[in-house]
Phi, psi and omega in degrees: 000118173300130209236174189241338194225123204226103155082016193089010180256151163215147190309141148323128149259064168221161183284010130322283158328304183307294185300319176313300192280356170289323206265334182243010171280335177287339214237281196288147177326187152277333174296248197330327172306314205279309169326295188287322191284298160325310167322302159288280217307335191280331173326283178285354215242340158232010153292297177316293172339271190304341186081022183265148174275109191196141193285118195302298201339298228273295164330303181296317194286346168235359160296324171308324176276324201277065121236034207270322187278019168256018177304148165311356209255010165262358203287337179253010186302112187269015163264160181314149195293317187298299156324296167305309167292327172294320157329295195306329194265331178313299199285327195283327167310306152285015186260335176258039170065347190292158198287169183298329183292328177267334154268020170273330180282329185310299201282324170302308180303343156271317184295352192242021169291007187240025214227087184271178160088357180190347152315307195289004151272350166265196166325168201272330182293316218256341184290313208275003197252309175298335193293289183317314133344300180265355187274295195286336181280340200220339166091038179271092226031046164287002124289354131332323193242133184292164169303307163325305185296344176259315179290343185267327199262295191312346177261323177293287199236084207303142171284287212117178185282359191218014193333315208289334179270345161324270205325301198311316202273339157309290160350282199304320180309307192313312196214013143322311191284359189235030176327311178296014162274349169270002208269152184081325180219208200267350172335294182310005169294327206259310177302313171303308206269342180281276174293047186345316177290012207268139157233128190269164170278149179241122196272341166302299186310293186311340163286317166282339193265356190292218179263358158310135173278341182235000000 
């Protein structure tokens, strides 16, 4: 049964929120819902652990966003999915008044969650939006968490019996039609392990190949 308050973390109880989960229980599968939602608890749930300060509204709001671009309602976007979920929370953020600064954290935390190696130097809402992420899709500091804490956020908000190939192909739905929007980040993993015909971009080939002569 799904709970709002998990180890002291708990979903925002504001009409902000309320409408956040509403607007992506309408737009995403179950799979991503459940997926997005795992994503704040696991966030904050090491947001606490460390003891960084960062606002759950802000945090629920972009955990909640950052897979929106892989929707259907996105089938014609030739931008990164990310890119596209960030765009989203940006506009639904300003349709609520929030300041430009705090949607500024918003949207970087979606757009850079597939992005390592540099989130987790920034605000704490945009580290903890990747933390979360990579944690429920790749177990990516899953000893970090106790066997409670995972099993209480998996009984609220169940993976399913196959989550891990669900996702891949969720992904794969996602950024089929834009494949040059992966060149550059691990995306292009999904595409590969999916498409036998998938050819990745090579930044070598493309460096010998400009209009430089040297």
């Amino acid at each position: 049964m799904a709970a709002n308050d998990i180890f002291g973390v708990r979903i925002p109880d504001s009409k902000m929120a309320r409408e956040v989960a509403q607007l992506i229980f309408d737009t995403e599968s179950d799979l991503l819902f459940y997926h997005s939602t795992r994503v704040y608890f696991w966030g904050a749930l090491e947001g606490k652990r460390k003891g960084l300060m960062f606002d759950p509204e802000l945090l629920y709001t972009a955990a909640m966003f950052h897979d929106i671009g892989l929707t259907q309602s996105y089938q014609a976007s030739q931008l990164r999915f990310e890119v596209d979920g960030a765009n989203a929370a940006r506009d639904f953020l300003r349709g609520h008044g929030v300041s430009e600064r705090d949607i500024e954290k918003v949207w970087t935390a979606v757009a850079l969650h597939t992005t390592p190696g540099i989130p987790e130097y920034m605000h704490p809402e945009i580290a903890l939006v990747q933390a979360g992420a990579g944690m429920d899709v790749a177990g990516r500091g899953y000893d970090d968490f106790t066997n409670e804490q995972r099993e209480a956020v998996i009984d609220a908000y169940p993976r399913g019996n196959d989550f891990k190939h669900e996702i891949i192909e969720a992904f794969y739905q996602g950024m089929k039609h834009r494949p040059g929007s992966t060149f550059g980040t691990f995306n292009d993993d999904v595409l590969a392990f999916k498409d036998p015909n998938f050819q990745r971009g090579n930044l070598c080939s493309i460096i010998l190949g400009s209009h430089w002569e040297r």
